[in-house]
């Protein structure tokens, strides 16, 4: 059993609860984390203003510097420290380590140094998992010219889950799952249902890349995707239409 868990930057205040949830997962676990609020806070301290395009951070050179510093230097280590306290033998690394996340420049560079994952090299992750370590990955990738690219954490988690052929991908976030137009949690949904919510504008902001990532993980072979809040204990399960192995889940 292999599970990839994505920790949202918005949920860092609840880190102990999130990691208790992670410590309860059976089998192998890989953590991938975001850090949007922490990057925004550091940019503010440095007098920089961030802009977003459909949930993706526009990343010029200065923004990339801050992103790399905050994700790998601050947030990653904060998670590794907190994970050890929950008994998880965590090892912090970024998507550039071991050449893990091979990326292309997104939208021809329209958003600056933003990448999309082309290929995941899983050797380093397998090496750590074999020795029972819990890898904690920050979402940076290597571009075609060898430069560093900022990759959305949800997309990184989905690519890693597909690359590892994971059974389960869990997005731990600050909302209690995917919410409908009345603000209620949707317990189960299919890709078609997600598309309808996208088209009708119910899914916005950071939930756009999250759901796109969820869909790509499913089509990449991941059996089950969940969006949930560890503290509340409930959330949304995304299932493939007509797939026998997930019909029981839905
Ligand atoms: N239909 C929806 N259901 C639930 N949340 C939604 C919906 N549409 C938009 N959102 C927004 O998406 C947010 C979750 O995505 P967000 O990117 O902010 O968090 P995260 O991915 O956990 O953190 P990070 O991006 O820092 O890793 C919610 O806080 C909410 O404001
Ligand atoms: Mg997000």
Coordinates of C-alpha atoms and ligand atoms in Angstrom, one line a residue:
X1 CA 0.0 0.0 0.0
X2 CA 1.5 3.3 -1.1
X3 CA -0.1 6.7 -0.2
X4 CA 1.0 10.2 -1.3
X5 CA -0.2 13.0 1.0
X6 CA -0.1 16.6 0.0
X7 CA 0.0 19.1 2.9
X8 CA -1.4 22.5 2.1
X9 CA 0.5 25.6 3.1
X10 CA -2.8 27.0 4.4
X11 CA -3.0 24.2 7.0
X12 CA 0.5 24.6 8.5
X13 CA -1.0 25.9 11.8
X14 CA -2.6 22.4 12.2
X15 CA 0.6 20.6 11.5
X16 CA 0.5 18.3 14.6
X17 CA -3.0 17.1 13.7
X18 CA -2.1 16.6 10.0
X19 CA 1.0 14.6 10.9
X20 CA -1.0 12.5 13.4
X21 CA -3.3 11.6 10.5
X22 CA -0.2 10.8 8.4
X23 CA 1.3 8.6 11.2
X24 CA -1.9 6.6 11.2
X25 CA -1.6 5.6 7.5
X26 CA -0.6 2.0 6.9
X27 CA 2.1 1.2 4.4
X28 CA 4.5 3.5 2.6
X29 CA 3.9 7.3 2.7
X30 CA 5.4 10.2 0.7
X31 CA 4.6 13.7 1.7
X32 CA 4.5 16.6 -0.7
X33 CA 3.9 20.1 0.6
X34 CA 2.9 23.6 -0.6
X35 CA 3.6 26.9 1.1
X36 CA 1.7 29.7 -0.7
X37 CA 0.9 31.7 2.5
X38 CA 4.4 31.4 3.8
X39 CA 5.9 32.6 0.4
X40 CA 3.4 35.5 0.3
X41 CA 4.4 36.5 3.9
X42 CA 8.1 36.4 3.1
X43 CA 7.5 38.4 -0.2
X44 CA 5.7 41.0 1.8
X45 CA 8.6 41.3 4.3
X46 CA 10.9 41.8 1.3
X47 CA 8.6 44.4 -0.3
X48 CA 7.5 42.1 -3.2
X49 CA 4.0 41.7 -4.4
X50 CA 2.7 38.4 -5.8
X51 CA 0.3 37.8 -8.6
X52 CA -1.7 34.7 -9.5
X53 CA -3.1 33.3 -12.7
X54 CA -5.8 30.7 -12.1
X55 CA -4.3 29.6 -8.8
X56 CA -0.7 29.5 -10.1
X57 CA 1.8 32.0 -8.8
X58 CA 3.4 34.2 -11.5
X59 CA 7.1 33.5 -10.8
X60 CA 9.7 36.1 -11.9
X61 CA 13.4 35.7 -10.8
X62 CA 13.0 37.4 -7.4
X63 CA 9.8 35.4 -6.7
X64 CA 11.6 32.1 -7.6
X65 CA 14.4 33.0 -5.2
X66 CA 11.9 33.5 -2.3
X67 CA 9.9 30.5 -3.3
X68 CA 12.9 28.2 -3.2
X69 CA 14.2 29.7 0.1
X70 CA 10.8 29.5 1.8
X71 CA 9.8 26.0 0.5
X72 CA 13.0 24.1 1.0
X73 CA 14.6 26.2 3.8
X74 CA 11.6 27.0 6.0
X75 CA 8.4 25.0 5.3
X76 CA 10.1 21.7 4.4
X77 CA 12.2 21.7 7.6
X78 CA 9.3 22.7 9.7
X79 CA 7.4 19.7 8.5
X80 CA 10.4 17.4 8.9
X81 CA 10.8 18.5 12.6
X82 CA 7.1 18.2 13.4
X83 CA 7.0 14.8 11.7
X84 CA 9.8 13.4 13.9
X85 CA 7.7 14.4 16.9
X86 CA 4.9 12.2 15.6
X87 CA 7.4 9.3 15.2
X88 CA 7.7 9.6 11.5
X89 CA 11.3 9.1 10.2
X90 CA 11.0 12.1 7.8
X91 CA 13.7 13.1 5.3
X92 CA 13.3 16.5 3.6
X93 CA 14.2 17.0 -0.1
X94 CA 13.0 19.0 -3.0
X95 CA 11.8 17.9 -6.4
X96 CA 15.2 18.8 -7.8
X97 CA 17.0 16.3 -5.6
X98 CA 17.9 13.1 -7.5
X99 CA 16.4 14.8 -10.6
X100 CA 13.0 13.7 -9.3
X101 CA 10.7 16.3 -11.0
X102 CA 11.7 16.9 -14.6
X103 CA 9.6 19.8 -15.8
X104 CA 8.7 21.9 -18.8
X105 CA 8.1 25.6 -18.7
X106 CA 4.4 26.2 -18.3
X107 CA 2.5 28.3 -21.0
X108 CA 5.7 29.0 -22.9
X109 CA 7.0 31.1 -20.0
X110 CA 4.0 33.4 -19.7
X111 CA 3.9 32.9 -16.0
X112 CA 7.7 33.1 -15.6
X113 CA 9.6 30.2 -14.0
X114 CA 6.5 28.0 -13.5
X115 CA 6.8 24.4 -14.5
X116 CA 4.7 21.4 -15.3
X117 CA 6.0 17.9 -14.6
X118 CA 7.1 16.0 -17.7
X119 CA 8.6 13.0 -15.9
X120 CA 9.1 11.7 -12.4
X121 CA 12.3 9.9 -11.5
X122 CA 11.3 7.8 -8.6
X123 CA 14.7 6.1 -7.7
X124 CA 15.5 8.4 -4.8
X125 CA 12.0 8.0 -3.3
X126 CA 12.2 4.2 -3.7
X127 CA 15.6 4.2 -2.0
X128 CA 14.3 6.1 1.0
X129 CA 11.0 4.1 1.2
X130 CA 12.9 0.8 1.1
X131 CA 14.7 1.9 4.3
X132 CA 11.4 3.0 5.8
X133 CA 12.0 6.7 5.7
X134 CA 9.2 9.1 5.0
X135 CA 10.2 11.5 2.1
X136 CA 9.0 15.1 2.5
X137 CA 9.1 16.8 -0.9
X138 CA 9.0 20.5 -1.7
X139 CA 7.5 21.2 -5.2
X140 CA 10.5 22.5 -7.2
X141 CA 11.5 20.9 -10.5
X142 CA 14.3 21.0 -13.0
X143 CA 13.6 22.8 -16.3
X144 CA 14.8 21.7 -19.8
X145 CA 17.8 24.1 -19.6
X146 CA 18.7 22.9 -16.1
X147 CA 17.1 25.9 -14.3
X148 CA 14.8 25.6 -11.3
X149 CA 11.0 25.8 -11.9
X150 CA 8.2 26.5 -9.4
X151 CA 5.6 23.8 -9.7
X152 CA 2.2 23.8 -8.1
X153 CA 2.4 21.5 -5.1
X154 CA -0.9 19.8 -6.0
X155 CA 0.4 19.0 -9.5
X156 CA 3.7 17.8 -8.0
X157 CA 1.9 15.5 -5.6
X158 CA -0.3 14.1 -8.4
X159 CA 2.7 13.5 -10.7
X160 CA 4.6 11.8 -7.8
X161 CA 1.6 9.6 -7.0
X162 CA 1.2 8.5 -10.6
X163 CA 5.0 8.0 -10.9
X164 CA 5.0 5.8 -7.8
X165 CA 1.8 4.0 -8.9
X166 CA 0.3 4.9 -5.6
X167 CA -2.9 3.4 -4.4
X168 CA -4.1 6.6 -2.8
X169 CA -3.5 10.4 -3.1
X170 CA -4.7 12.5 -0.2
X171 CA -4.9 16.3 -0.3
X172 CA -4.9 17.6 3.2
X173 CA -6.1 21.2 3.1
X174 CA -7.9 24.0 5.1
X175 CA -11.4 23.2 3.9
X176 CA -13.5 20.2 4.7
X177 CA -13.2 18.7 1.2
X178 CA -14.7 19.9 -2.1
X179 CA -17.7 22.2 -1.3
X180 CA -20.8 22.6 -3.5
X181 CA -22.5 25.9 -4.3
X182 CA -24.2 25.8 -0.9
X183 CA -21.0 25.3 1.0
X184 CA -21.7 21.6 1.9
X185 CA -19.0 18.9 1.5
X186 CA -19.5 16.6 -1.4
X187 CA -18.7 13.1 -0.2
X188 CA -18.2 11.4 -3.5
X189 CA -17.7 12.8 -7.0
X190 CA -16.6 11.5 -10.4
X191 CA -14.4 13.4 -13.0
X192 CA -17.6 14.4 -14.9
X193 CA -19.0 15.9 -11.7
X194 CA -15.8 17.9 -11.2
X195 CA -15.9 19.2 -14.7
X196 CA -19.5 20.4 -14.1
X197 CA -18.4 22.3 -11.0
X198 CA -15.5 23.8 -12.9
X199 CA -17.7 24.9 -15.7
X200 CA -20.3 26.5 -13.4
X201 CA -17.6 28.4 -11.4
X202 CA -18.1 26.5 -8.1
X203 CA -14.5 25.5 -8.2
X204 CA -12.2 28.6 -8.0
X205 CA -8.8 29.8 -6.8
X206 CA -6.5 27.1 -5.4
X207 CA -9.1 24.5 -5.8
X208 CA -8.7 24.7 -9.6
X209 CA -5.2 23.2 -9.8
X210 CA -6.1 20.8 -6.9
X211 CA -9.0 19.3 -8.9
X212 CA -7.1 19.3 -12.1
X213 CA -4.3 17.5 -10.3
X214 CA -6.8 15.0 -8.8
X215 CA -8.1 14.2 -12.3
X216 CA -4.6 13.7 -13.7
X217 CA -3.7 11.4 -10.8
X218 CA -6.7 9.3 -11.5
X219 CA -6.0 9.1 -15.2
X220 CA -2.4 8.4 -14.3
X221 CA -3.5 5.2 -12.5
X222 CA -3.9 6.3 -8.9
X223 CA -6.8 4.4 -7.5
X224 CA -8.3 6.9 -5.1
X225 CA -8.0 10.6 -4.5
X226 CA -9.3 12.3 -1.4
X227 CA -9.6 16.0 -0.5
X228 CA -10.0 16.4 3.3
X229 CA -9.2 18.2 6.5
X230 CA -7.4 16.0 9.0
X231 CA -8.9 17.7 12.0
X232 CA -12.5 17.4 10.9
X233 CA -12.0 13.8 9.6
X234 CA -14.3 14.0 6.7
X235 CA -13.9 15.0 3.1
X236 CA -14.4 14.2 -0.6
X237 CA -13.5 11.0 -2.4
X238 CA -12.9 11.2 -6.1
X239 CA -13.6 8.1 -8.1
X240 CA -13.1 7.0 -11.7
X241 CA -16.4 6.5 -13.6
X242 CA -17.2 2.8 -14.0
X243 CA -14.0 1.6 -12.5
X244 CA -14.7 -1.7 -10.6
X245 CA -12.1 -1.2 -8.0
X246 CA -13.4 2.1 -6.9
X247 CA -17.1 1.4 -7.1
X248 CA -17.0 0.1 -3.6
X249 CA -15.5 3.3 -2.4
X250 CA -18.2 5.4 -4.0
Ligands
LIG1 N1 -15.6 24.4 -4.5 C1 -14.7 24.6 -3.5 N2 -14.6 23.8 -2.4 C2 -13.7 24.0 -1.5 N3 -12.7 25.0 -1.6 C3 -12.7 25.8 -2.6 C4 -13.7 25.7 -3.7 N4 -13.4 26.6 -4.6 C5 -12.4 27.3 -4.2 N5 -11.9 26.9 -3.0 C6 -10.8 27.4 -2.3 O1 -9.7 26.6 -2.4 C7 -8.9 26.7 -1.2 C8 -7.9 25.5 -1.1 O2 -6.9 25.6 -2.0 P1 -5.5 26.3 -1.5 O3 -4.6 26.3 -2.7 O4 -5.8 27.7 -0.9 O5 -5.0 25.4 -0.3 P2 -3.8 24.4 -0.3 O6 -3.6 23.8 -1.7 O7 -4.2 23.4 0.8 O8 -2.6 25.2 0.2 P3 -1.2 25.5 -0.7 O9 -1.7 26.0 -2.0 O10 -0.5 26.6 0.1 O11 -0.5 24.3 -0.8 C9 -9.9 26.8 -0.1 O12 -9.4 27.4 1.1 C10 -11.0 27.6 -0.8 O13 -10.9 29.0 -0.5
LIG2 MG1 -3.0 25.2 -3.3

